[in-house]
Every structure is written in C-alpha cells, then in structure tokens.
Tab-separated table of C-alpha atoms and ligand atoms in Angstrom:
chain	number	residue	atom	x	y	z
A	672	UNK	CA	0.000	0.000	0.000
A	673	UNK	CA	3.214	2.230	-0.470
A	674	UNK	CA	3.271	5.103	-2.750
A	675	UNK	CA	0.487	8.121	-3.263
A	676	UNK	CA	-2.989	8.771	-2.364
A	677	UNK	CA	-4.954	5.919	-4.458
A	678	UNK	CA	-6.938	7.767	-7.375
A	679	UNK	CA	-10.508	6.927	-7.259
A	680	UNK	CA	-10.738	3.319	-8.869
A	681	UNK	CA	-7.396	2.083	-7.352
A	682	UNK	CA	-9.856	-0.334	-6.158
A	683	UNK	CA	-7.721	-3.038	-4.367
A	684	UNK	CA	-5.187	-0.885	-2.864
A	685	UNK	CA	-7.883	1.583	-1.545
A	686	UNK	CA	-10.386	-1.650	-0.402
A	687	UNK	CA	-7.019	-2.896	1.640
A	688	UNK	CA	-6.277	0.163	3.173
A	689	UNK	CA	-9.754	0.497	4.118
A	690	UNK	CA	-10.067	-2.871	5.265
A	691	UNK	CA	-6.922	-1.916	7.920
A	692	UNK	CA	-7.858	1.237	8.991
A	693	UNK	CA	-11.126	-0.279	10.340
A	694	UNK	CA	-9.681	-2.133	12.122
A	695	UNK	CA	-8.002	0.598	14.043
A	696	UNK	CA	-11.218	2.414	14.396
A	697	UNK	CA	-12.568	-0.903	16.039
A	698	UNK	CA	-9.389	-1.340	18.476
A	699	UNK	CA	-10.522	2.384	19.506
A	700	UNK	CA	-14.069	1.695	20.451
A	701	UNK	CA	-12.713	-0.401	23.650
A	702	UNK	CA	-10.029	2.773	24.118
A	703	UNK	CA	-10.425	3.651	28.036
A	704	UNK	CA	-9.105	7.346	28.280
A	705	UNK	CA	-8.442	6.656	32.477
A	706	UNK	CA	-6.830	3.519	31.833
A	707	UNK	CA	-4.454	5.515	29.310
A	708	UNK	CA	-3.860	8.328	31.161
A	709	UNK	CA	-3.340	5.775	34.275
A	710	UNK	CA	-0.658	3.915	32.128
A	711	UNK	CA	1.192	6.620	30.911
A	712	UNK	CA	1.297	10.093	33.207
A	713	UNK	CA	0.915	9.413	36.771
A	714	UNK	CA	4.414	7.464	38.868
A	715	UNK	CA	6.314	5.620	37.666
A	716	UNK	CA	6.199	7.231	34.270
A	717	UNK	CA	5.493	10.526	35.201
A	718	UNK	CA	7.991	11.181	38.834
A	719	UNK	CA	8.458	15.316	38.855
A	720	UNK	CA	10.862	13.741	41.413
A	721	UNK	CA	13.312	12.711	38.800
A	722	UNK	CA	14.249	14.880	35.866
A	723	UNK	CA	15.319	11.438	33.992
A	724	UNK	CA	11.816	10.191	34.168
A	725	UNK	CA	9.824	10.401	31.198
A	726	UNK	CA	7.291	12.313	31.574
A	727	UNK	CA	9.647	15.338	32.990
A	728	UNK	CA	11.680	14.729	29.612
A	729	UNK	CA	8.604	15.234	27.375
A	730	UNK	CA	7.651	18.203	29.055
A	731	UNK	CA	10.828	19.890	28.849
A	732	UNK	CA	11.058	19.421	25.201
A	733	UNK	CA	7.885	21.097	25.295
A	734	UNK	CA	8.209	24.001	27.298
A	735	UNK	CA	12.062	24.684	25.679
A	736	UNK	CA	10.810	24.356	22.363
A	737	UNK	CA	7.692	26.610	23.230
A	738	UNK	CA	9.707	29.636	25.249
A	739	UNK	CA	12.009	30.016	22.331
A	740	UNK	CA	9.244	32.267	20.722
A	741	UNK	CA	8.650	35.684	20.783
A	742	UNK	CA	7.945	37.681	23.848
A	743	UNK	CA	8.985	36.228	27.817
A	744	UNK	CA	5.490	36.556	29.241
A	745	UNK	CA	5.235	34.377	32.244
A	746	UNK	CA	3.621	30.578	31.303
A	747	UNK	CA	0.569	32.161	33.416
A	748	UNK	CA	-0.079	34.594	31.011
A	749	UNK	CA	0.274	32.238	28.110
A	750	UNK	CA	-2.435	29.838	29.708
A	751	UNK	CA	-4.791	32.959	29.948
A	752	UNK	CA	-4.360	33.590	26.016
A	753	UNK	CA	-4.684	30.024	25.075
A	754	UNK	CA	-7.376	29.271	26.727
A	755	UNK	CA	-9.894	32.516	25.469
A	756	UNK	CA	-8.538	31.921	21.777
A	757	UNK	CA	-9.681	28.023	22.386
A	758	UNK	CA	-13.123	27.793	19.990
A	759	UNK	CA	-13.895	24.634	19.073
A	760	UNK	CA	-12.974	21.163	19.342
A	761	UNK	CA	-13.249	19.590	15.595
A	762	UNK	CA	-12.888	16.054	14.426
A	763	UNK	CA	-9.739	14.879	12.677
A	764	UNK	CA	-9.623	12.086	10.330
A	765	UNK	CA	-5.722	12.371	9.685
A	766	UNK	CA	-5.838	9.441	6.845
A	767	UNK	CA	-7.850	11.964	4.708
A	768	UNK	CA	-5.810	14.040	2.060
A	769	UNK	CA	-8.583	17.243	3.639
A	770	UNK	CA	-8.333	15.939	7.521
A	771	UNK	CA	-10.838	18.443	8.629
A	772	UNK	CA	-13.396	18.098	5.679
A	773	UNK	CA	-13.126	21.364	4.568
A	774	UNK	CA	-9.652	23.780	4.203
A	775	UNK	CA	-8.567	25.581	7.168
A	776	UNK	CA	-8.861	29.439	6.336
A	777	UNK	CA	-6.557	30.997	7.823
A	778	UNK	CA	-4.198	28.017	7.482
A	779	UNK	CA	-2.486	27.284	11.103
A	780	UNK	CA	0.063	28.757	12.770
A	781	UNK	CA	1.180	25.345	14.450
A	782	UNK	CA	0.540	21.998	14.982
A	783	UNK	CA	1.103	19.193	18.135
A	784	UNK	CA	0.679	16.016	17.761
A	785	UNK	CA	1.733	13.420	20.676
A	786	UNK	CA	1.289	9.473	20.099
A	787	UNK	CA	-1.229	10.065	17.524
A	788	UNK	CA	-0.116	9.154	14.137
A	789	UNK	CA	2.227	6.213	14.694
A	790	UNK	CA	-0.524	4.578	17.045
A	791	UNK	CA	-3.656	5.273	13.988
A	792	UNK	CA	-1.022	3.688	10.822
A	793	UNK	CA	-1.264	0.297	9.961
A	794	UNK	CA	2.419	1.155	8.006
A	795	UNK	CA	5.270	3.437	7.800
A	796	UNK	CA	3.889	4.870	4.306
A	797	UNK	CA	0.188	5.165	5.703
A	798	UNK	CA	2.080	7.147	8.493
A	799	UNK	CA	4.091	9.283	6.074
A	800	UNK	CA	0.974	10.259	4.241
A	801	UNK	CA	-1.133	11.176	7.441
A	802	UNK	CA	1.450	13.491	8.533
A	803	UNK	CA	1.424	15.364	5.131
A	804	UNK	CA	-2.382	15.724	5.388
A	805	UNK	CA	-2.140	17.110	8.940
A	806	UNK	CA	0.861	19.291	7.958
A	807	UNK	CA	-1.219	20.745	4.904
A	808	UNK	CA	-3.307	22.328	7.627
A	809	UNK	CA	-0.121	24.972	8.303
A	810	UNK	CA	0.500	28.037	6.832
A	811	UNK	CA	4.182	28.776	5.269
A	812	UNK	CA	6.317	29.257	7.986
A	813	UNK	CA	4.304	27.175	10.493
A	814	UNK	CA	5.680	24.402	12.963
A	815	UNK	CA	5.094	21.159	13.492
A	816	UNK	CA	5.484	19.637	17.014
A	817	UNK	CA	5.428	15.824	17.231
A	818	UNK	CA	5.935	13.362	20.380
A	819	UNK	CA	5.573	9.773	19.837
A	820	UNK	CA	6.658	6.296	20.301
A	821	UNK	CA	10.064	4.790	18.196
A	822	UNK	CA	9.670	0.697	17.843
A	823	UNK	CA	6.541	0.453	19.609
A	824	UNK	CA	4.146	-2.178	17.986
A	825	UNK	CA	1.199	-2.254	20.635
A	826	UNK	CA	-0.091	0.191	23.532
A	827	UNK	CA	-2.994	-1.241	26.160
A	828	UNK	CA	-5.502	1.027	27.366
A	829	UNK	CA	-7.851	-0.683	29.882
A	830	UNK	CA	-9.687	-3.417	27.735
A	831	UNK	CA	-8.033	-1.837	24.406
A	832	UNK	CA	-4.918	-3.363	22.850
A	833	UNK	CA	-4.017	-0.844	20.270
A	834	UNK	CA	-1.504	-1.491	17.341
A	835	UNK	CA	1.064	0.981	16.500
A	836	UNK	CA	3.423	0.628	13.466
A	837	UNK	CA	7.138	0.428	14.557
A	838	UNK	CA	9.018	3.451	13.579
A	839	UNK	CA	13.247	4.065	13.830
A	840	UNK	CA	14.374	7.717	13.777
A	841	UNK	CA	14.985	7.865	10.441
A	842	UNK	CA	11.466	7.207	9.253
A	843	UNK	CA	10.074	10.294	11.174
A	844	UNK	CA	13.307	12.118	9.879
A	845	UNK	CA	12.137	10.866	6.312
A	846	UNK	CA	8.306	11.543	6.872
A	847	UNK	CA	8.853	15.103	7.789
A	848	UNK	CA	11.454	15.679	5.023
A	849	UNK	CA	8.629	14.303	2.230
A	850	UNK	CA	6.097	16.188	3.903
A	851	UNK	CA	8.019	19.352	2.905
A	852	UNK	CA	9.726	20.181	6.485
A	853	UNK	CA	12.889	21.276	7.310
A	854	UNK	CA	13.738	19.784	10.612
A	855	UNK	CA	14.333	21.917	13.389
A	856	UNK	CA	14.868	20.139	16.398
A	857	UNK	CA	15.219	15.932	17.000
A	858	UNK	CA	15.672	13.972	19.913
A	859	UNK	CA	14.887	10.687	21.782
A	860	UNK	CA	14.526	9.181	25.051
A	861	UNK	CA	15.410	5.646	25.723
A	862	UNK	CA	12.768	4.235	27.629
A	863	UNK	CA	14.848	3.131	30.891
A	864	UNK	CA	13.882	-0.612	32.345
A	865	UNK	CA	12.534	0.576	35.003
A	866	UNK	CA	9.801	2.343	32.793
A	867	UNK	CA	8.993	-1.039	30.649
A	868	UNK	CA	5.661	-1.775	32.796
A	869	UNK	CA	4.143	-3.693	30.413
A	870	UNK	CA	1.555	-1.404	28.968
A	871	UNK	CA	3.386	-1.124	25.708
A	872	UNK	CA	6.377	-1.835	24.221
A	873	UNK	CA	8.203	1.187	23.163
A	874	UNK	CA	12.012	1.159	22.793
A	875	UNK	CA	12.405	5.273	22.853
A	876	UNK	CA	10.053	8.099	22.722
A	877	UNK	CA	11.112	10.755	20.279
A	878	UNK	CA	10.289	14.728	19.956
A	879	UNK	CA	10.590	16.265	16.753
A	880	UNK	CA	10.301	20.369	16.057
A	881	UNK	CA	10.156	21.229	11.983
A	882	UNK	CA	8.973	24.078	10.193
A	883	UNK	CA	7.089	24.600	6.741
A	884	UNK	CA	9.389	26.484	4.797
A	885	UNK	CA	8.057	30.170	3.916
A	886	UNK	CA	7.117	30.593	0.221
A	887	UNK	CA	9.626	32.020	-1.933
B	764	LIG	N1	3.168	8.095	26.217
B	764	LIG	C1	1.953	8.374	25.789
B	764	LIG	N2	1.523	7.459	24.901
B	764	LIG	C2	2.517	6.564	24.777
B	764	LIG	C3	2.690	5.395	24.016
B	764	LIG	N3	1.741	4.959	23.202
B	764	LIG	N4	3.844	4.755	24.131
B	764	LIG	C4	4.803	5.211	24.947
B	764	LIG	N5	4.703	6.301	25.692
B	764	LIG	C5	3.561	6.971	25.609
C-alpha cells in the first residue's frame, strides 16, 4: 500500500487500506481514556521527582521548544491567552488528504501532535501520508510539534490493545522531510527498564520540532 494517495478506482489498494484502517477504528471503540492516562502520566512514568523520568523529559522538550518564541510573558499569562482563543474542538480524520473536511482558512500557525499518528497507521507509508495531510493544515512558515513512540508495535488502554506501526528515527526524519519540512529540532529518550511496565512496548520516545518552509 506504499506510494500516493490511491486515485478513485485504485480499487484493491484503496479496499485494503480500508479494510486496515477499520480495524483501528474498532481497536478504539474499547479505548479507556483513564486507563491511558493511568498507564502513561501518573508514577512511575510521570515522577516530577526525577528529571530522567519520562514524563519530565517530554515536558521539557515542550516548554524549551515553546519559550524560544517571541515575547517572555510568564507561562501564566500564556495559559490565559490560550485558553480565550480556544473555539472549538473539531474532528480529525488524519488518513484523509482534507483531515478536517473542509480547508482551514486561515491556514495554522502550528501543529502538536503526541502518540497520535504512529498509534492510527497500519504502516510506515500510511504514516508518512497522514502526517502530510495534517501538515497541509499549516500556513508557510508554520511548525510542526510531534511526540511519539520509536519501535513500539502495541499500547494497552484498559480493555483496548491498540496497534502501533514500529518506527526508527529515520522514518520520522524521512516523513517530515517528504512532507516538505525542514527539521528543526530531533531527539529521543530511551525508555529506561525501570519504565517497561508492560503497557506497551516502546524502545524510545522521540520529539521532533520542523517548520514549513516560507514561500519564496
Ligand atoms: N506516552 C503516551 N503514549 C505513549 C505510548 N503509546 N507509548 C509510549 N509512551 C507513551
């Protein structure tokens, strides 16, 4: 299933991927949000007692990469704007070449995405082409944020065992790079043993910053 969107009437190709990404949609009907957030950001995974942890490491790619705008303002302040410029809450259907249905007018300024893509991709092409559609929603000059799992191949979440496709560094590297980004910012995490609890199995978590070129 490699290569371009299908055309219409690339009948098998299109009926496989289908076929695939129902599945997924299935696997997410038994998702348990608790059971997720349970698994992955309260102790052990998420210790503020230990900057090594991984949790700590996610949000400090985070906060570095987001204080390196514009302007000092206290995170306070940043909370207050974010929150009264927050409309609406739209569905996404990332596998779509228009994810939100309709264009996005103005385009976007940015974009974060955290343990989304890899875990909704039955492939490493499917995943290449979902993050071109979601980075289509950015203006020139935008940013793209992305955490996510390297080598993972399955995450639980209560009753839900959800497949995710196994990913090395170099397939975000090249995702980004065919979805026209120049990459920023890239680093990983080694997920220590004494984080392996058994609700996935993730070698290293990775956190990627790129940017949309500006048009000529
Ligand atoms: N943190 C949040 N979601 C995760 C996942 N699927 N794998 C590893 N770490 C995560």
């Amino acid at each position: 299933t490699a290569g371009p969107d299908p055309a219409p009437g690339a009948g098998a190709n299109l009926v496989i991927r289908d076929g695939r990404l129902a599945a997924v949609r299935e696997g997410y009907e038994r998702f348990d949000p608790r059971a997720y957030l349970q698994n992955n950001y309260v102790p052990p995974r998420a210790d503020f007692s230990s900057e090594d942890c991984v949790v700590p490491w996610k949000l400090r790619c985070l906060a570095e990469t987001f204080a390196s705008g514009e302007g000092v303002e206290p995170w306070q302040e940043k909370e207050r704007r974010l929150r009264g410029r927050l409309r609406r809450i739209l569905p996404i259907d990332v596998h779509r070449p228009d994810p939100l249905g309709s264009p996005l007018r103005p385009p976007a300024d940015a974009l974060l995405s955290a343990f989304c893509l890899e875990a909704v991709s039955p492939d490493r092409a499917t995943f290449a082409r979902a993050l071109g559609h979601v980075g289509s929603l950015l203006r020139p000059g935008g940013h793209a944020v992305l955490l996510g799992a390297l080598g993972e191949s399955f995450y639980l979440a209560g009753a839900a065992r959800l497949p995710v496709v196994p990913l090395a560094e170099d397939d975000v590297r090249g995702a980004l790079a065919g979805a026209g980004f120049v990459l920023r910012r890239f680093c990983s995490y080694a997920m220590p043993p004494a984080l392996r609890t058994g609700v996935d199995d993730v070698d290293s978590v990775f956190f990627a910053h790129a940017q949309k070129p500006m048009e000529a």
